[in-house]
């Protein structure tokens, strides 16, 4: 039972202002706050576990879970002016972006530093702080760090915004392009 369903039940049974006053008094009670806070903790833990699995799969170049989780209307943005930059709003463009990622950054792996989840199933906000590790085609190791901001609605991803050290990323991409990987210097995938 959610806070919303309890609220609607109380308000619908008391057509005047009494329902709102009763709801206000209930929200101050410890048991009421604890019940709904613990429910949100469980939901947040489930979402965080799903995000961890998603990043594990990203490290194995398995993007099916990401693509399957997209809502019918989704926005995918990666900050910066480089081969991975730009904003995509169609599933086809987002799929092309995830296909390009392992080609321009082969062997990329992720380590999650922290996940913060807030909200309820109809409007969930997620922040994922991460580090990634890889090696350029000329053999130089690199480490970058960044943040994903993700919005979910009923388990489907509506917004993905990715921020990282774009100067470092541009340097890695230019090194890979200098080793003959022309796609590393290609224009961003946009739609």
PDB file of C-alpha atoms in Angstrom:
ATOM      1  CA  UNK A   1       0.000   0.000   0.000  1.00  0.00           C
ATOM      2  CA  UNK A   2       1.470   3.319  -1.010  1.00  0.00           C
ATOM      3  CA  UNK A   3       1.267   6.730   0.561  1.00  0.00           C
ATOM      4  CA  UNK A   4      -0.705   7.882  -2.473  1.00  0.00           C
ATOM      5  CA  UNK A   5      -3.353   5.153  -2.115  1.00  0.00           C
ATOM      6  CA  UNK A   6      -3.738   5.817   1.628  1.00  0.00           C
ATOM      7  CA  UNK A   7      -3.987   9.549   0.969  1.00  0.00           C
ATOM      8  CA  UNK A   8      -6.635   9.091  -1.710  1.00  0.00           C
ATOM      9  CA  UNK A   9      -8.645   6.738   0.510  1.00  0.00           C
ATOM     10  CA  UNK A  10      -8.646   9.213   3.409  1.00  0.00           C
ATOM     11  CA  UNK A  11      -9.486  12.223   1.271  1.00  0.00           C
ATOM     12  CA  UNK A  12     -12.201  10.455  -0.772  1.00  0.00           C
ATOM     13  CA  UNK A  13     -14.021   9.316   2.375  1.00  0.00           C
ATOM     14  CA  UNK A  14     -14.063  12.818   3.858  1.00  0.00           C
ATOM     15  CA  UNK A  15     -15.344  15.268   1.247  1.00  0.00           C
ATOM     16  CA  UNK A  16     -14.568  18.392   3.269  1.00  0.00           C
ATOM     17  CA  UNK A  17     -11.257  19.617   4.682  1.00  0.00           C
ATOM     18  CA  UNK A  18     -11.257  17.019   7.485  1.00  0.00           C
ATOM     19  CA  UNK A  19      -9.552  14.427   5.240  1.00  0.00           C
ATOM     20  CA  UNK A  20      -6.612  16.728   4.606  1.00  0.00           C
ATOM     21  CA  UNK A  21      -6.327  17.533   8.322  1.00  0.00           C
ATOM     22  CA  UNK A  22      -6.419  13.837   9.233  1.00  0.00           C
ATOM     23  CA  UNK A  23      -3.778  13.081   6.630  1.00  0.00           C
ATOM     24  CA  UNK A  24      -1.604  15.911   7.965  1.00  0.00           C
ATOM     25  CA  UNK A  25      -1.868  14.515  11.517  1.00  0.00           C
ATOM     26  CA  UNK A  26      -1.084  10.980  10.332  1.00  0.00           C
ATOM     27  CA  UNK A  27       2.048  12.087   8.515  1.00  0.00           C
ATOM     28  CA  UNK A  28       3.453  13.381  11.813  1.00  0.00           C
ATOM     29  CA  UNK A  29       3.023  10.009  13.516  1.00  0.00           C
ATOM     30  CA  UNK A  30       6.190   7.960  13.784  1.00  0.00           C
ATOM     31  CA  UNK A  31       4.667   4.646  12.653  1.00  0.00           C
ATOM     32  CA  UNK A  32       3.173   6.250   9.557  1.00  0.00           C
ATOM     33  CA  UNK A  33       6.452   7.891   8.540  1.00  0.00           C
ATOM     34  CA  UNK A  34       8.402   4.711   9.228  1.00  0.00           C
ATOM     35  CA  UNK A  35       6.019   2.534   7.207  1.00  0.00           C
ATOM     36  CA  UNK A  36       6.287   4.650   4.088  1.00  0.00           C
ATOM     37  CA  UNK A  37       9.985   5.417   4.512  1.00  0.00           C
ATOM     38  CA  UNK A  38      10.814   1.707   4.766  1.00  0.00           C
ATOM     39  CA  UNK A  39       8.730   1.025   1.665  1.00  0.00           C
ATOM     40  CA  UNK A  40      10.688   3.596  -0.278  1.00  0.00           C
ATOM     41  CA  UNK A  41      13.965   2.155   1.040  1.00  0.00           C
ATOM     42  CA  UNK A  42      13.048  -1.249  -0.407  1.00  0.00           C
ATOM     43  CA  UNK A  43      12.113   0.272  -3.758  1.00  0.00           C
ATOM     44  CA  UNK A  44      15.319   2.343  -3.814  1.00  0.00           C
ATOM     45  CA  UNK A  45      17.406  -0.753  -3.003  1.00  0.00           C
ATOM     46  CA  UNK A  46      15.797  -2.660  -5.885  1.00  0.00           C
ATOM     47  CA  UNK A  47      16.468   0.217  -8.293  1.00  0.00           C
ATOM     48  CA  UNK A  48      20.089   0.524  -7.102  1.00  0.00           C
ATOM     49  CA  UNK A  49      20.619  -3.228  -7.624  1.00  0.00           C
ATOM     50  CA  UNK A  50      19.213  -2.950 -11.131  1.00  0.00           C
ATOM     51  CA  UNK A  51      21.553  -0.035 -11.897  1.00  0.00           C
ATOM     52  CA  UNK A  52      24.550  -2.018 -10.611  1.00  0.00           C
ATOM     53  CA  UNK A  53      23.618  -4.890 -12.927  1.00  0.00           C
ATOM     54  CA  UNK A  54      23.209  -2.480 -15.828  1.00  0.00           C
ATOM     55  CA  UNK A  55      26.731  -1.093 -15.310  1.00  0.00           C
ATOM     56  CA  UNK A  56      28.147  -4.632 -14.967  1.00  0.00           C
ATOM     57  CA  UNK A  57      26.641  -5.431 -18.349  1.00  0.00           C
ATOM     58  CA  UNK A  58      27.948  -2.189 -19.844  1.00  0.00           C
ATOM     59  CA  UNK A  59      31.432  -3.326 -18.833  1.00  0.00           C
ATOM     60  CA  UNK A  60      30.863  -6.559 -20.797  1.00  0.00           C
ATOM     61  CA  UNK A  61      29.628  -4.580 -23.838  1.00  0.00           C
ATOM     62  CA  UNK A  62      26.122  -5.990 -23.334  1.00  0.00           C
ATOM     63  CA  UNK A  63      23.745  -3.111 -24.011  1.00  0.00           C
ATOM     64  CA  UNK A  64      20.529  -5.118 -24.339  1.00  0.00           C
ATOM     65  CA  UNK A  65      19.361  -4.283 -20.796  1.00  0.00           C
ATOM     66  CA  UNK A  66      19.847  -0.555 -21.414  1.00  0.00           C
ATOM     67  CA  UNK A  67      17.941  -0.667 -24.692  1.00  0.00           C
ATOM     68  CA  UNK A  68      15.149  -2.831 -23.227  1.00  0.00           C
ATOM     69  CA  UNK A  69      14.662  -0.405 -20.335  1.00  0.00           C
ATOM     70  CA  UNK A  70      14.003   2.648 -22.542  1.00  0.00           C
ATOM     71  CA  UNK A  71      10.567   4.260 -22.456  1.00  0.00           C
ATOM     72  CA  UNK A  72       8.830   4.964 -25.761  1.00  0.00           C
ATOM     73  CA  UNK A  73       9.902   8.599 -25.368  1.00  0.00           C
ATOM     74  CA  UNK A  74      13.446   8.818 -24.063  1.00  0.00           C
ATOM     75  CA  UNK A  75      16.255  11.362 -24.138  1.00  0.00           C
ATOM     76  CA  UNK A  76      19.905  10.255 -24.038  1.00  0.00           C
ATOM     77  CA  UNK A  77      22.550  12.999 -23.655  1.00  0.00           C
ATOM     78  CA  UNK A  78      26.313  12.800 -23.328  1.00  0.00           C
ATOM     79  CA  UNK A  79      27.949  16.148 -22.688  1.00  0.00           C
ATOM     80  CA  UNK A  80      30.750  17.386 -24.929  1.00  0.00           C
ATOM     81  CA  UNK A  81      31.633  17.855 -28.585  1.00  0.00           C
ATOM     82  CA  UNK A  82      33.173  14.515 -29.596  1.00  0.00           C
ATOM     83  CA  UNK A  83      32.187  11.183 -31.167  1.00  0.00           C
ATOM     84  CA  UNK A  84      30.070  10.222 -28.127  1.00  0.00           C
ATOM     85  CA  UNK A  85      28.586  13.674 -27.444  1.00  0.00           C
ATOM     86  CA  UNK A  86      25.170  15.077 -28.236  1.00  0.00           C
ATOM     87  CA  UNK A  87      21.543  14.287 -27.559  1.00  0.00           C
ATOM     88  CA  UNK A  88      19.472  11.459 -29.013  1.00  0.00           C
ATOM     89  CA  UNK A  89      15.710  11.055 -28.743  1.00  0.00           C
ATOM     90  CA  UNK A  90      14.949   8.011 -30.894  1.00  0.00           C
ATOM     91  CA  UNK A  91      15.562   4.380 -30.048  1.00  0.00           C
ATOM     92  CA  UNK A  92      17.450   3.879 -33.318  1.00  0.00           C
ATOM     93  CA  UNK A  93      19.915   6.699 -32.555  1.00  0.00           C
ATOM     94  CA  UNK A  94      20.390   5.535 -28.950  1.00  0.00           C
ATOM     95  CA  UNK A  95      21.068   1.984 -30.186  1.00  0.00           C
ATOM     96  CA  UNK A  96      23.652   3.299 -32.682  1.00  0.00           C
ATOM     97  CA  UNK A  97      25.322   5.239 -29.828  1.00  0.00           C
ATOM     98  CA  UNK A  98      25.599   2.091 -27.662  1.00  0.00           C
ATOM     99  CA  UNK A  99      26.958   0.168 -30.655  1.00  0.00           C
ATOM    100  CA  UNK A 100      29.579   2.872 -31.195  1.00  0.00           C
ATOM    101  CA  UNK A 101      30.724   2.989 -27.551  1.00  0.00           C
ATOM    102  CA  UNK A 102      32.683  -0.333 -27.531  1.00  0.00           C
ATOM    103  CA  UNK A 103      34.143   0.386 -30.960  1.00  0.00           C
ATOM    104  CA  UNK A 104      35.666   3.741 -29.974  1.00  0.00           C
ATOM    105  CA  UNK A 105      36.543   2.698 -26.386  1.00  0.00           C
ATOM    106  CA  UNK A 106      37.296  -1.041 -26.570  1.00  0.00           C
ATOM    107  CA  UNK A 107      37.691  -2.827 -23.242  1.00  0.00           C
ATOM    108  CA  UNK A 108      36.005  -0.082 -21.207  1.00  0.00           C
ATOM    109  CA  UNK A 109      34.958  -1.182 -17.703  1.00  0.00           C
ATOM    110  CA  UNK A 110      33.085   0.621 -14.933  1.00  0.00           C
ATOM    111  CA  UNK A 111      33.341   0.804 -11.163  1.00  0.00           C
ATOM    112  CA  UNK A 112      30.422   2.362  -9.310  1.00  0.00           C
ATOM    113  CA  UNK A 113      31.390   4.757  -6.533  1.00  0.00           C
ATOM    114  CA  UNK A 114      27.891   5.648  -5.308  1.00  0.00           C
ATOM    115  CA  UNK A 115      24.230   5.399  -6.306  1.00  0.00           C
ATOM    116  CA  UNK A 116      21.556   7.754  -4.969  1.00  0.00           C
ATOM    117  CA  UNK A 117      17.900   6.964  -5.688  1.00  0.00           C
ATOM    118  CA  UNK A 118      14.923   9.145  -4.799  1.00  0.00           C
ATOM    119  CA  UNK A 119      11.260   9.235  -5.675  1.00  0.00           C
ATOM    120  CA  UNK A 120       8.598   6.638  -6.306  1.00  0.00           C
ATOM    121  CA  UNK A 121       7.965   4.300  -9.248  1.00  0.00           C
ATOM    122  CA  UNK A 122       6.129   6.921 -11.294  1.00  0.00           C
ATOM    123  CA  UNK A 123       8.953   9.501 -10.945  1.00  0.00           C
ATOM    124  CA  UNK A 124      12.315   8.070  -9.888  1.00  0.00           C
ATOM    125  CA  UNK A 125      15.546  10.096  -9.979  1.00  0.00           C
ATOM    126  CA  UNK A 126      18.893   8.309  -9.928  1.00  0.00           C
ATOM    127  CA  UNK A 127      22.437   9.662  -9.694  1.00  0.00           C
ATOM    128  CA  UNK A 128      25.279   7.222 -10.378  1.00  0.00           C
ATOM    129  CA  UNK A 129      28.842   8.309  -9.630  1.00  0.00           C
ATOM    130  CA  UNK A 130      31.343   6.079 -11.449  1.00  0.00           C
ATOM    131  CA  UNK A 131      34.893   5.556 -12.644  1.00  0.00           C
ATOM    132  CA  UNK A 132      35.774   3.914 -15.908  1.00  0.00           C
ATOM    133  CA  UNK A 133      38.981   2.208 -16.900  1.00  0.00           C
ATOM    134  CA  UNK A 134      40.411   1.384 -20.280  1.00  0.00           C
ATOM    135  CA  UNK A 135      43.436   1.388 -22.530  1.00  0.00           C
ATOM    136  CA  UNK A 136      43.918   3.454 -25.678  1.00  0.00           C
ATOM    137  CA  UNK A 137      44.842   1.643 -28.886  1.00  0.00           C
ATOM    138  CA  UNK A 138      48.451   2.803 -28.444  1.00  0.00           C
ATOM    139  CA  UNK A 139      48.590   0.977 -25.077  1.00  0.00           C
ATOM    140  CA  UNK A 140      48.174   3.904 -22.648  1.00  0.00           C
ATOM    141  CA  UNK A 141      45.868   3.171 -19.694  1.00  0.00           C
ATOM    142  CA  UNK A 142      43.286   5.792 -18.736  1.00  0.00           C
ATOM    143  CA  UNK A 143      40.807   6.387 -15.948  1.00  0.00           C
ATOM    144  CA  UNK A 144      37.894   8.781 -16.166  1.00  0.00           C
ATOM    145  CA  UNK A 145      35.144   9.634 -13.726  1.00  0.00           C
ATOM    146  CA  UNK A 146      31.652  10.897 -14.184  1.00  0.00           C
ATOM    147  CA  UNK A 147      28.002  10.875 -13.253  1.00  0.00           C
ATOM    148  CA  UNK A 148      24.882   9.478 -14.880  1.00  0.00           C
ATOM    149  CA  UNK A 149      21.601  11.218 -14.060  1.00  0.00           C
ATOM    150  CA  UNK A 150      18.727   8.894 -14.899  1.00  0.00           C
ATOM    151  CA  UNK A 151      14.962   9.391 -14.667  1.00  0.00           C
ATOM    152  CA  UNK A 152      12.604   6.411 -14.545  1.00  0.00           C
ATOM    153  CA  UNK A 153       8.844   6.212 -14.840  1.00  0.00           C
ATOM    154  CA  UNK A 154       7.289   2.857 -13.960  1.00  0.00           C
ATOM    155  CA  UNK A 155      10.587   1.048 -14.517  1.00  0.00           C
ATOM    156  CA  UNK A 156      11.264   2.586 -17.921  1.00  0.00           C
ATOM    157  CA  UNK A 157      14.071   5.058 -18.566  1.00  0.00           C
ATOM    158  CA  UNK A 158      12.882   8.473 -19.749  1.00  0.00           C
ATOM    159  CA  UNK A 159      16.107  10.497 -19.414  1.00  0.00           C
ATOM    160  CA  UNK A 160      19.813   9.597 -19.327  1.00  0.00           C
ATOM    161  CA  UNK A 161      22.327  12.428 -18.933  1.00  0.00           C
ATOM    162  CA  UNK A 162      26.026  11.531 -18.803  1.00  0.00           C
ATOM    163  CA  UNK A 163      28.699  13.915 -17.519  1.00  0.00           C
ATOM    164  CA  UNK A 164      32.407  13.059 -17.365  1.00  0.00           C
ATOM    165  CA  UNK A 165      35.840  14.647 -17.828  1.00  0.00           C
ATOM    166  CA  UNK A 166      35.320  15.516 -21.487  1.00  0.00           C
ATOM    167  CA  UNK A 167      38.856  16.862 -21.977  1.00  0.00           C
ATOM    168  CA  UNK A 168      40.282  13.490 -20.973  1.00  0.00           C
ATOM    169  CA  UNK A 169      37.731  11.672 -23.125  1.00  0.00           C
ATOM    170  CA  UNK A 170      38.551  13.842 -26.153  1.00  0.00           C
ATOM    171  CA  UNK A 171      42.244  13.063 -25.656  1.00  0.00           C
ATOM    172  CA  UNK A 172      41.543   9.309 -25.471  1.00  0.00           C
ATOM    173  CA  UNK A 173      39.362   9.464 -28.588  1.00  0.00           C
ATOM    174  CA  UNK A 174      41.982  11.475 -30.503  1.00  0.00           C
ATOM    175  CA  UNK A 175      44.682   8.932 -29.551  1.00  0.00           C
ATOM    176  CA  UNK A 176      42.470   6.114 -30.806  1.00  0.00           C
ATOM    177  CA  UNK A 177      41.779   8.065 -34.011  1.00  0.00           C
ATOM    178  CA  UNK A 178      45.541   8.579 -34.490  1.00  0.00           C
ATOM    179  CA  UNK A 179      45.940   4.783 -34.318  1.00  0.00           C
ATOM    180  CA  UNK A 180      43.618   4.406 -37.309  1.00  0.00           C
ATOM    181  CA  UNK A 181      40.194   4.219 -35.646  1.00  0.00           C
ATOM    182  CA  UNK A 182      38.386   6.840 -37.745  1.00  0.00           C
ATOM    183  CA  UNK A 183      35.076   6.425 -35.891  1.00  0.00           C
ATOM    184  CA  UNK A 184      36.739   7.869 -32.764  1.00  0.00           C
ATOM    185  CA  UNK A 185      36.879  11.241 -34.545  1.00  0.00           C
ATOM    186  CA  UNK A 186      33.447  10.953 -36.215  1.00  0.00           C
ATOM    187  CA  UNK A 187      30.628  13.429 -35.709  1.00  0.00           C
ATOM    188  CA  UNK A 188      28.288  12.734 -32.782  1.00  0.00           C
ATOM    189  CA  UNK A 189      25.254  10.545 -33.381  1.00  0.00           C
ATOM    190  CA  UNK A 190      22.269  12.888 -33.345  1.00  0.00           C
ATOM    191  CA  UNK A 191      18.684  12.677 -34.530  1.00  0.00           C
TER     192      UNK A 191
END
